[in-house]
mmCIF file with all atom_site columns, C-alpha atoms in Angstrom:
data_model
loop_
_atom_site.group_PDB
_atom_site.id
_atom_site.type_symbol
_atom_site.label_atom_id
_atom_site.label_alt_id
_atom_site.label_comp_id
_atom_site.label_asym_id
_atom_site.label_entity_id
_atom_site.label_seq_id
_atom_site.pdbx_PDB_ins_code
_atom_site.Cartn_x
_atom_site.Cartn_y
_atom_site.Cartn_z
_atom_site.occupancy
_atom_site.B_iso_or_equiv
_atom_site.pdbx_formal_charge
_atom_site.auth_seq_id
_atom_site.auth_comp_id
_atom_site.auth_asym_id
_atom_site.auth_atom_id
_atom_site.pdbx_PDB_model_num
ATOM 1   C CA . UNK A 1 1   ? -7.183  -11.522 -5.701  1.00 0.00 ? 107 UNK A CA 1
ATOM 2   C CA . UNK A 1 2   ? -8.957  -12.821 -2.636  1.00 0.00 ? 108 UNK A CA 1
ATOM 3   C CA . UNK A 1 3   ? -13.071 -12.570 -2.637  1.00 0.00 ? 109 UNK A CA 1
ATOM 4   C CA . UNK A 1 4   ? -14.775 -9.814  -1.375  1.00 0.00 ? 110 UNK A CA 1
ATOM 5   C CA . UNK A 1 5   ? -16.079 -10.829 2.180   1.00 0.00 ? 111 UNK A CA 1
ATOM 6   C CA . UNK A 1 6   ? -19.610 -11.086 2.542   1.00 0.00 ? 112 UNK A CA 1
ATOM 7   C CA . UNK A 1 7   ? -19.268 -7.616  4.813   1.00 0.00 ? 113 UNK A CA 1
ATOM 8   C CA . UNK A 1 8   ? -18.049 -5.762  1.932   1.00 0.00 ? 114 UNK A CA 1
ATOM 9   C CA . UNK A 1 9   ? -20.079 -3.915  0.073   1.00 0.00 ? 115 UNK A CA 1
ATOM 10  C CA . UNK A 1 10  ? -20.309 -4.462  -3.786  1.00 0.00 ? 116 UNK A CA 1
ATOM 11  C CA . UNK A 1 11  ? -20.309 -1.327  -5.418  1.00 0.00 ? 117 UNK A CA 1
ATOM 12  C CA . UNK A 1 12  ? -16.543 0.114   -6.283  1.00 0.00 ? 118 UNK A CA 1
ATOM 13  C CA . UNK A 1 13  ? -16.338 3.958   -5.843  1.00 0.00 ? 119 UNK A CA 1
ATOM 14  C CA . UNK A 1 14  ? -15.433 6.328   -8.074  1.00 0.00 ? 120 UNK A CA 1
ATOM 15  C CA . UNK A 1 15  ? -11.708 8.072   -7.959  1.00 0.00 ? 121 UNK A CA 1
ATOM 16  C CA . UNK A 1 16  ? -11.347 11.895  -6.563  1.00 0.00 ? 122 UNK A CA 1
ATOM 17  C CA . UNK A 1 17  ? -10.490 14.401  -9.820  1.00 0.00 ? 123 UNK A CA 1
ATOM 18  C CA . UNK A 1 18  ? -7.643  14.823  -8.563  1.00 0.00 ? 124 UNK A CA 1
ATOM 19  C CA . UNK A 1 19  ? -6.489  10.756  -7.821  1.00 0.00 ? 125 UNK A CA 1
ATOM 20  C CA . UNK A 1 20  ? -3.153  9.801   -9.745  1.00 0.00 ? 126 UNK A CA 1
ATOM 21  C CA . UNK A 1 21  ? -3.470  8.802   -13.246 1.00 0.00 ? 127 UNK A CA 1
ATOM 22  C CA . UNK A 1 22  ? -2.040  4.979   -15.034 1.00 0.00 ? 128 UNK A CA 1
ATOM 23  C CA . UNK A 1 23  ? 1.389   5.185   -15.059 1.00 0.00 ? 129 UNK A CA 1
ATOM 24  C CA . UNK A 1 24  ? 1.654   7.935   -12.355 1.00 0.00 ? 130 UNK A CA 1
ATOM 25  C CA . UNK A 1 25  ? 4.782   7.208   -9.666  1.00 0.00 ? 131 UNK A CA 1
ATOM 26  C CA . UNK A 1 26  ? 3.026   7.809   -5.974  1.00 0.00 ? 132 UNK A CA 1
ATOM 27  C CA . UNK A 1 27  ? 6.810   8.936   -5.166  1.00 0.00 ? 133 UNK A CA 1
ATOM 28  C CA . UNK A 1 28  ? 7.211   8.797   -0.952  1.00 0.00 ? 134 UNK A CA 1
ATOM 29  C CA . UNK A 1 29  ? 4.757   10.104  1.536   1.00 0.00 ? 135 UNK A CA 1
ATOM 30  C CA . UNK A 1 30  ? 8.090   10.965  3.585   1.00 0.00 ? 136 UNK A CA 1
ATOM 31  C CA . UNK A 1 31  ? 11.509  10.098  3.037   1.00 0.00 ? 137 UNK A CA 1
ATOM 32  C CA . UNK A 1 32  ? 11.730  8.053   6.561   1.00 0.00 ? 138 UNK A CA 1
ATOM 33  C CA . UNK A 1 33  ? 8.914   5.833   5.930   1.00 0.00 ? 139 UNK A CA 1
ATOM 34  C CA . UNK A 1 34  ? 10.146  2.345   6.295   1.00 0.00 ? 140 UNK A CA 1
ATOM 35  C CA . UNK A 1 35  ? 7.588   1.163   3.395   1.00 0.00 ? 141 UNK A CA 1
ATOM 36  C CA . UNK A 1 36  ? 8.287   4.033   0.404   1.00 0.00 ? 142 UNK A CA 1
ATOM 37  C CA . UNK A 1 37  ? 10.789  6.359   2.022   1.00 0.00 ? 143 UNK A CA 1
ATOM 38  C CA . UNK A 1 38  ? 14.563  6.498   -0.049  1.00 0.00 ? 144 UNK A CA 1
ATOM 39  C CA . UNK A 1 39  ? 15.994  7.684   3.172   1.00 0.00 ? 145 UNK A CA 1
ATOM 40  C CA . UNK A 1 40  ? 16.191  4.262   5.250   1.00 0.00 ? 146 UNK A CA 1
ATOM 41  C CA . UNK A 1 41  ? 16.949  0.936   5.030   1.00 0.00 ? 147 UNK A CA 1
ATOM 42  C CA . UNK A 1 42  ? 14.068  0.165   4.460   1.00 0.00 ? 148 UNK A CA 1
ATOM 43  C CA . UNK A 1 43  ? 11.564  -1.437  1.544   1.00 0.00 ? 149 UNK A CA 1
ATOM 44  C CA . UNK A 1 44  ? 12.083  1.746   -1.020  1.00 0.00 ? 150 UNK A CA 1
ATOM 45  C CA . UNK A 1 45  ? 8.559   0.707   -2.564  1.00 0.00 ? 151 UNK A CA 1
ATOM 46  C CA . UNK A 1 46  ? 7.880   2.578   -5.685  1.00 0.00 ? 152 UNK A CA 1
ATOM 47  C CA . UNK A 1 47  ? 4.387   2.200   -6.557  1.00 0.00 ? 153 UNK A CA 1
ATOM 48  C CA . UNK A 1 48  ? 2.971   3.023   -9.605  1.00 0.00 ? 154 UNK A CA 1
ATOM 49  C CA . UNK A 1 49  ? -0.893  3.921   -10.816 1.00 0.00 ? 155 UNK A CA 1
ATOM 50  C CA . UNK A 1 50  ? -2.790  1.912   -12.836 1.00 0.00 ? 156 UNK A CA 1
ATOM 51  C CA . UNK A 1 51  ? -5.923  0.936   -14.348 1.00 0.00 ? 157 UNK A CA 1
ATOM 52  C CA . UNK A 1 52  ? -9.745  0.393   -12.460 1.00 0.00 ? 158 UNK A CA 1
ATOM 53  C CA . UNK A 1 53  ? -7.962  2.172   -9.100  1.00 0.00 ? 159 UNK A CA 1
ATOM 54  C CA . UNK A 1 54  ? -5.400  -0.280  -8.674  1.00 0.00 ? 160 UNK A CA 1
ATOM 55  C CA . UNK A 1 55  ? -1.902  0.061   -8.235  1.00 0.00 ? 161 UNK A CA 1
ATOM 56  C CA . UNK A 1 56  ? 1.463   -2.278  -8.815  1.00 0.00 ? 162 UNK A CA 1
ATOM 57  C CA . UNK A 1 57  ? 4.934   -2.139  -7.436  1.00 0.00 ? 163 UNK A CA 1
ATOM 58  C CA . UNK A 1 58  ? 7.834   -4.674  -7.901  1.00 0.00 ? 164 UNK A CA 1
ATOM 59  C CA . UNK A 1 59  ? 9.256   -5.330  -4.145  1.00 0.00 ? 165 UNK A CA 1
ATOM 60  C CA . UNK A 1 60  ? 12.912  -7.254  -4.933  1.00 0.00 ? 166 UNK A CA 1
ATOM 61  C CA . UNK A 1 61  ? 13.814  -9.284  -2.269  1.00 0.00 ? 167 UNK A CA 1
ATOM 62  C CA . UNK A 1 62  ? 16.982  -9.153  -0.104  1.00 0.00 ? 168 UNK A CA 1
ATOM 63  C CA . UNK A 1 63  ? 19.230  -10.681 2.231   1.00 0.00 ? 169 UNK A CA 1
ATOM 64  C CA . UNK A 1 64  ? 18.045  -7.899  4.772   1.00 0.00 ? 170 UNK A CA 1
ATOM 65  C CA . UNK A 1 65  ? 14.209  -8.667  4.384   1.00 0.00 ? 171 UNK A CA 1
ATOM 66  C CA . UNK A 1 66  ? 15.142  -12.440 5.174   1.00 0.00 ? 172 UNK A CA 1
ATOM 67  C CA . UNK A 1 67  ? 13.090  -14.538 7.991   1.00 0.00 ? 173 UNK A CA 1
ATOM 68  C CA . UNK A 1 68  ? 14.154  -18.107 7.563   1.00 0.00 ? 174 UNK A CA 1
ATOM 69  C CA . UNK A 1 69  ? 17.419  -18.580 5.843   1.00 0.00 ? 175 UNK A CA 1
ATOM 70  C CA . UNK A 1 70  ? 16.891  -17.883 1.851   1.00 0.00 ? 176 UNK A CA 1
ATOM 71  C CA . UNK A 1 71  ? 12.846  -16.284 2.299   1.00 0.00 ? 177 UNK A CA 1
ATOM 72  C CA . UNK A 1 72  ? 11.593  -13.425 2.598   1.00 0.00 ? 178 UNK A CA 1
ATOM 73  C CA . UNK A 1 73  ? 10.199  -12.462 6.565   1.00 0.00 ? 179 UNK A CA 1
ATOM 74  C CA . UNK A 1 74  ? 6.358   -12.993 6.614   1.00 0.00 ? 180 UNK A CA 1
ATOM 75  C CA . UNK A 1 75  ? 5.957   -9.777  8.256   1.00 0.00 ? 181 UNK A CA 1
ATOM 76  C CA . UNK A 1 76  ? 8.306   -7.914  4.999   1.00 0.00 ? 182 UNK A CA 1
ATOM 77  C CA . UNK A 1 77  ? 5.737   -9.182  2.762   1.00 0.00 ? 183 UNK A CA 1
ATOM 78  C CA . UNK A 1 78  ? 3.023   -8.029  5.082   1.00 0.00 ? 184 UNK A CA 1
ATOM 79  C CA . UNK A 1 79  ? 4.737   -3.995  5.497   1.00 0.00 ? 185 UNK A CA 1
ATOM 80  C CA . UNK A 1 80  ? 4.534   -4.559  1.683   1.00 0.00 ? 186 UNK A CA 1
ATOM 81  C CA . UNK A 1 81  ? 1.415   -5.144  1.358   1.00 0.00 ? 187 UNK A CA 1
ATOM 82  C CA . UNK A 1 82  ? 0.039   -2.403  4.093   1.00 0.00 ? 188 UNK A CA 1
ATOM 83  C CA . UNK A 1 83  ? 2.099   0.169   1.761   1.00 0.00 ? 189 UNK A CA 1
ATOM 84  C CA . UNK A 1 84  ? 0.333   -0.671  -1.485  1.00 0.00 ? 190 UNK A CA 1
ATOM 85  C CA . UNK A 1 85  ? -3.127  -1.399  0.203   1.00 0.00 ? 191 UNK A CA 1
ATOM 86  C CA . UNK A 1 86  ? -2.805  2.340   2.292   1.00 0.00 ? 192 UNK A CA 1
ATOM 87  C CA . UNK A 1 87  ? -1.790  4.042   -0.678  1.00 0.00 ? 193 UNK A CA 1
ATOM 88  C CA . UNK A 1 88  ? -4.485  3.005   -2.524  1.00 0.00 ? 194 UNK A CA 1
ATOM 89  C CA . UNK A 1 89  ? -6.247  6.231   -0.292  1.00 0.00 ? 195 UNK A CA 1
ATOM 90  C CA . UNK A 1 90  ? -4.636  8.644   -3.001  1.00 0.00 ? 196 UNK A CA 1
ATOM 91  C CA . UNK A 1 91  ? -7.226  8.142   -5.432  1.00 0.00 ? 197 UNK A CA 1
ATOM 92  C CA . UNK A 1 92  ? -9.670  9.246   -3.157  1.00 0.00 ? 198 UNK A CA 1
ATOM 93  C CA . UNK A 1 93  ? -7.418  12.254  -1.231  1.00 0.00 ? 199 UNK A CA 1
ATOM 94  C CA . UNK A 1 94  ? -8.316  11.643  1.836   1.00 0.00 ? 200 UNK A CA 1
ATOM 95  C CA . UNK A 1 95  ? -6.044  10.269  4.767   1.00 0.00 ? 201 UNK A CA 1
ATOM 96  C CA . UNK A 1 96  ? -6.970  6.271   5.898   1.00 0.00 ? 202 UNK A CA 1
ATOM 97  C CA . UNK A 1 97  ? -5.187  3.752   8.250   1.00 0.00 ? 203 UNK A CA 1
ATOM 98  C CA . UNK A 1 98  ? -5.330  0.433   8.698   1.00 0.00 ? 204 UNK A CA 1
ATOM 99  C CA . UNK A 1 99  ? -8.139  -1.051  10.584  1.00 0.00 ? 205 UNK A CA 1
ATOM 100 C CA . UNK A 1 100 ? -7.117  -4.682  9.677   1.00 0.00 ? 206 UNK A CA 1
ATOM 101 C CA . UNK A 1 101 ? -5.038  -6.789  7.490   1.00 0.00 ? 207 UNK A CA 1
ATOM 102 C CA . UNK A 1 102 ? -5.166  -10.286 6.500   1.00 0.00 ? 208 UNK A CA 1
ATOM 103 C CA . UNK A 1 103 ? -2.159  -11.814 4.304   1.00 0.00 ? 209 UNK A CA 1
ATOM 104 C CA . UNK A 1 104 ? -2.004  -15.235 2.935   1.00 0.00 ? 210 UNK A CA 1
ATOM 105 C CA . UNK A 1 105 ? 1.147   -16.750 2.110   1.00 0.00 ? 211 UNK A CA 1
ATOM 106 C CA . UNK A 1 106 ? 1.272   -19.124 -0.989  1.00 0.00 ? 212 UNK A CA 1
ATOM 107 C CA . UNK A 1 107 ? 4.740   -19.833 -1.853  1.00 0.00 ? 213 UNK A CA 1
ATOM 108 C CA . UNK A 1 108 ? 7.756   -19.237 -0.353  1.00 0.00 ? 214 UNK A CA 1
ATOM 109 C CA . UNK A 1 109 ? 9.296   -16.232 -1.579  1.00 0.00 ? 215 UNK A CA 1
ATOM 110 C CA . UNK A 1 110 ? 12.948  -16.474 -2.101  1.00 0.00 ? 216 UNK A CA 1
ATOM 111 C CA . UNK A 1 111 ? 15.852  -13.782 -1.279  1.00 0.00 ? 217 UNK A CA 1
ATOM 112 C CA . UNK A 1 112 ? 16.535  -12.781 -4.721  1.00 0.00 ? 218 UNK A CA 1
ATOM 113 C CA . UNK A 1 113 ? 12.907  -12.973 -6.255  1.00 0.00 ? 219 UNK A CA 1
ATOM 114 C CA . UNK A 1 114 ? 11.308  -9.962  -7.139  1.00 0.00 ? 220 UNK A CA 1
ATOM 115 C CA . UNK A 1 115 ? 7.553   -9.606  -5.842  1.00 0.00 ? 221 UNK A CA 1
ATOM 116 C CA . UNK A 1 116 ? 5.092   -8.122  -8.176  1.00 0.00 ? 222 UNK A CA 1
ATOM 117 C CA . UNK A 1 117 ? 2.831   -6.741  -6.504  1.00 0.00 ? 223 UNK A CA 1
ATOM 118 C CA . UNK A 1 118 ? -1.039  -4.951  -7.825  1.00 0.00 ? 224 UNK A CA 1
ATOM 119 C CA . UNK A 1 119 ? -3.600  -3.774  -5.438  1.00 0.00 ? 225 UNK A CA 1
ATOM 120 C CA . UNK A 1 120 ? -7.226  -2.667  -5.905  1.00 0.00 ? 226 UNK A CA 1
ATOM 121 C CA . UNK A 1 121 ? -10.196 -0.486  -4.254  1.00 0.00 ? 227 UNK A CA 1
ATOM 122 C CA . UNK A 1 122 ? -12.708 -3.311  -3.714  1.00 0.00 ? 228 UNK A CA 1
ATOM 123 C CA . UNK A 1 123 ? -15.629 -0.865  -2.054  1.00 0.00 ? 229 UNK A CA 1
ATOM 124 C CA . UNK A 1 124 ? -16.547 1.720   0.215   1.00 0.00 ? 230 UNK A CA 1
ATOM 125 C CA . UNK A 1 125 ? -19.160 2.390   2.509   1.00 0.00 ? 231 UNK A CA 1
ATOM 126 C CA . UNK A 1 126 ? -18.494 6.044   4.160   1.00 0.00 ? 232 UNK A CA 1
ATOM 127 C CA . UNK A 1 127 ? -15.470 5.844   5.766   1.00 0.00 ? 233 UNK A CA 1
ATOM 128 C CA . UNK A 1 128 ? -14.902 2.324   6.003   1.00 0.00 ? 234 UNK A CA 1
ATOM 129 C CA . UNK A 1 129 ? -12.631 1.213   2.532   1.00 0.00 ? 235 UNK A CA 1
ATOM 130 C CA . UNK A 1 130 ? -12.349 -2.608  1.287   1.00 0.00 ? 236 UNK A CA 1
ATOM 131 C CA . UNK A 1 131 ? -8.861  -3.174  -0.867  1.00 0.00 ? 237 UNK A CA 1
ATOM 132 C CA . UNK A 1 132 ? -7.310  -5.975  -1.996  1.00 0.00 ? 238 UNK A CA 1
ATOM 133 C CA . UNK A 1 133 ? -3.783  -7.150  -3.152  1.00 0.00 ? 239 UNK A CA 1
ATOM 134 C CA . UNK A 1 134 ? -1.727  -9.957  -4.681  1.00 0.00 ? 240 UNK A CA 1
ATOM 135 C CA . UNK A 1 135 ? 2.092   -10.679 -4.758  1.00 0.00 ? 241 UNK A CA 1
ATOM 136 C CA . UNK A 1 136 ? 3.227   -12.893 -7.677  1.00 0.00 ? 242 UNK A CA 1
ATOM 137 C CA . UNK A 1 137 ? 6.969   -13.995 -8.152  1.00 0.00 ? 243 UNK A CA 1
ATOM 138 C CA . UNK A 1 138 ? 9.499   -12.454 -10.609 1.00 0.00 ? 244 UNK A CA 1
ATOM 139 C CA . UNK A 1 139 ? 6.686   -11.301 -12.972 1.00 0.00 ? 245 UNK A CA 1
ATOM 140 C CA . UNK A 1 140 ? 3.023   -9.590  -12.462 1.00 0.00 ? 246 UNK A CA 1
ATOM 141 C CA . UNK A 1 141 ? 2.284   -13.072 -14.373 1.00 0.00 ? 247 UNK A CA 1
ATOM 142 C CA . UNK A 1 142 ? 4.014   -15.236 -12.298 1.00 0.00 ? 248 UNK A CA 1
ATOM 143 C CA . UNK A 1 143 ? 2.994   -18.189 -9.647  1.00 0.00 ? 249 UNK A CA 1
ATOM 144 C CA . UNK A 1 144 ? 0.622   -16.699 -7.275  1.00 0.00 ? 250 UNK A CA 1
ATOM 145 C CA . UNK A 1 145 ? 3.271   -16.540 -3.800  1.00 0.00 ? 251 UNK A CA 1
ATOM 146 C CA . UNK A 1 146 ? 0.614   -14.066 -1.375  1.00 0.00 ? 252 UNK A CA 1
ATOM 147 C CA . UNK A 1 147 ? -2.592  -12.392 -1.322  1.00 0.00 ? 253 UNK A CA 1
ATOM 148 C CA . UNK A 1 148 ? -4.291  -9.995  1.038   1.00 0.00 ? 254 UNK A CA 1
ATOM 149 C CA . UNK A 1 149 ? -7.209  -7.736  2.371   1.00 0.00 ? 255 UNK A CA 1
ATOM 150 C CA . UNK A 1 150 ? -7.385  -4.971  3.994   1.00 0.00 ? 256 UNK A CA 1
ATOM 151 C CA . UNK A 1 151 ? -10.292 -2.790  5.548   1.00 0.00 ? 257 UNK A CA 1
ATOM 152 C CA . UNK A 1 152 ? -8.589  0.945   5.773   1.00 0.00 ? 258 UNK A CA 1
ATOM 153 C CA . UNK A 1 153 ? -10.989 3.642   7.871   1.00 0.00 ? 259 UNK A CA 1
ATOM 154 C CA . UNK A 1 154 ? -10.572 7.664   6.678   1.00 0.00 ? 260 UNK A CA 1
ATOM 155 C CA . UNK A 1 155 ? -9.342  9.601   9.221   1.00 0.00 ? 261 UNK A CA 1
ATOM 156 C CA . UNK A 1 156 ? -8.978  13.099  9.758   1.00 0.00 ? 262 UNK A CA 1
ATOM 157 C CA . UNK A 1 157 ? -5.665  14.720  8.986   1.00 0.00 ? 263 UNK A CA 1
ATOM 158 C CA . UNK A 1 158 ? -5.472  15.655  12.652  1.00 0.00 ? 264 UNK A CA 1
ATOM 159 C CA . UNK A 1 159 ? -5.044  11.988  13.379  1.00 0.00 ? 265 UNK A CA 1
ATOM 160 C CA . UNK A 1 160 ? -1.430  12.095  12.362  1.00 0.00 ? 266 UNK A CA 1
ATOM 161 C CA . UNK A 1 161 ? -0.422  14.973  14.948  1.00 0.00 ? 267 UNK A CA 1
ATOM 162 C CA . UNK A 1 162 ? -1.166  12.918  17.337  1.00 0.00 ? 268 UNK A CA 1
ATOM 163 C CA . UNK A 1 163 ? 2.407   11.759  18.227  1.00 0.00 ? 269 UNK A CA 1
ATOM 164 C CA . UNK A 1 164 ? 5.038   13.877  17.113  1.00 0.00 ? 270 UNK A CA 1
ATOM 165 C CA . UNK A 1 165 ? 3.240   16.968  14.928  1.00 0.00 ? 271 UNK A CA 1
ATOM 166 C CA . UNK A 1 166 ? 6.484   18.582  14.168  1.00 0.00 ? 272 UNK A CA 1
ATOM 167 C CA . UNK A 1 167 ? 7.554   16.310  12.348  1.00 0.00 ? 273 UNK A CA 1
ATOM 168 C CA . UNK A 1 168 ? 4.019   15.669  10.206  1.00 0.00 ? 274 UNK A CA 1
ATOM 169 C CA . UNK A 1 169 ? 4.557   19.665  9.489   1.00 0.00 ? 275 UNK A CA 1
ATOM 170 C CA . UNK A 1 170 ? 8.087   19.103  8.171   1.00 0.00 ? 276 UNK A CA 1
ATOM 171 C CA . UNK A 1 171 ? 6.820   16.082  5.817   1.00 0.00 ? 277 UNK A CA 1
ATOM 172 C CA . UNK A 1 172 ? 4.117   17.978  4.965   1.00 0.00 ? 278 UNK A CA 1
ATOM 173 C CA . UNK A 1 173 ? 6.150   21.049  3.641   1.00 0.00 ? 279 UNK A CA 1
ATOM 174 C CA . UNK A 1 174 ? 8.610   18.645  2.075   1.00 0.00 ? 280 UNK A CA 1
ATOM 175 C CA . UNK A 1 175 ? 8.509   19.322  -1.555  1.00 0.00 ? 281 UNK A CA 1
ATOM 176 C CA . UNK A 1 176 ? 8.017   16.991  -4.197  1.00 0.00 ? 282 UNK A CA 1
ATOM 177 C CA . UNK A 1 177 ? 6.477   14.423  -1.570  1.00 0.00 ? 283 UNK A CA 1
ATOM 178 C CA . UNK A 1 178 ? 3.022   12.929  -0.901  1.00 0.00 ? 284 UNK A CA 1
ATOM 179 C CA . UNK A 1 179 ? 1.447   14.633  1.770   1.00 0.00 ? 285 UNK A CA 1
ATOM 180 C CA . UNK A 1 180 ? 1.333   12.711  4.884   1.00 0.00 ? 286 UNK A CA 1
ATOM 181 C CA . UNK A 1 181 ? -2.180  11.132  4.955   1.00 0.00 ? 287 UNK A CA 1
ATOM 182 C CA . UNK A 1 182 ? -2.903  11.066  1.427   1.00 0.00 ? 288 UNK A CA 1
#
């Protein structure tokens, strides 16, 4: 995974009581997210808990997440990794966006490939949170393809209701899903 930057602090927090648990399924924050929702055509990411806050999902390439004929879109891999990097805010249960995101590609990623990806909490320094990620082809093993930071700022849960709040209230009250935010 990439090196912390020099502006990240060093010391990793510790997860909420409540944060998900190894081997816990995240499940969708709501079913039209392009990222984790089932409902769209979109990446149907389902990511997975594990150890030292981190998190993994396998992302399988397809025709539709094509850029140049045969790869995967640079910008796919880069919705992938926002979705595993933001949902690395559920083991602290607290709603974060993205303040920035830096991706580097490796190796091209072939249509067809699956991309294993794990992500981890790096620091945090109030509500400023450092996270890392790594995308490795057709097994979490595999040749190194992508890597990526991201710095993710807590928000308040009103920050969501600022466009369309019906709709936050209806994925909210969705059973069975992640609340929106966390």
């Amino acid at each position: 995974m990439p090196e912390a930057t020099t502006a990240t602090p060093t010391t990793r927090p510790v997860a909420h009581p409540d944060a998900p648990v190894p081997g816990q399924h995240l499940g969708e924050h709501h079913e039209f997210c392009f990222a984790c929702g089932h409902q769209v055509d979109g990446l149907r990411l389902d990511i997975v808990a594990a150890e030292d806050l981190s998190l993994t999902c396998a992302f399988e390439v397809t025709e539709a997440h094509q850029g140049a004929p045969g790869l995967a879109h640079g910008g796919i891999v880069a919705a992938a990794f926002d979705e595993i990097l933001g949902a690395l805010q559920s083991f602290f249960q607290e709603p974060a966006v993205t303040a920035s995101l830096t991706t580097q590609y490796r190796k091209p990623i072939p249509v067809g490939a699956t991309l294993h990806m794990r992500s981890r909490v790096d620091a945090r320094d109030g509500r400023k949170l450092w996270f890392s990620c790594e995308g490795r082809l057709d097994s979490p093993d595999g040749p190194l393809a992508a890597e990526g930071e991201g710095l993710f700022i807590v928000v308040p849960r009103t920050h969501f209701e600022a466009g369309r709040p019906h709709e936050v209230t209806a994925a909210r009250s969705e059973p069975g899903l992640r609340e929106v935010g966390p």
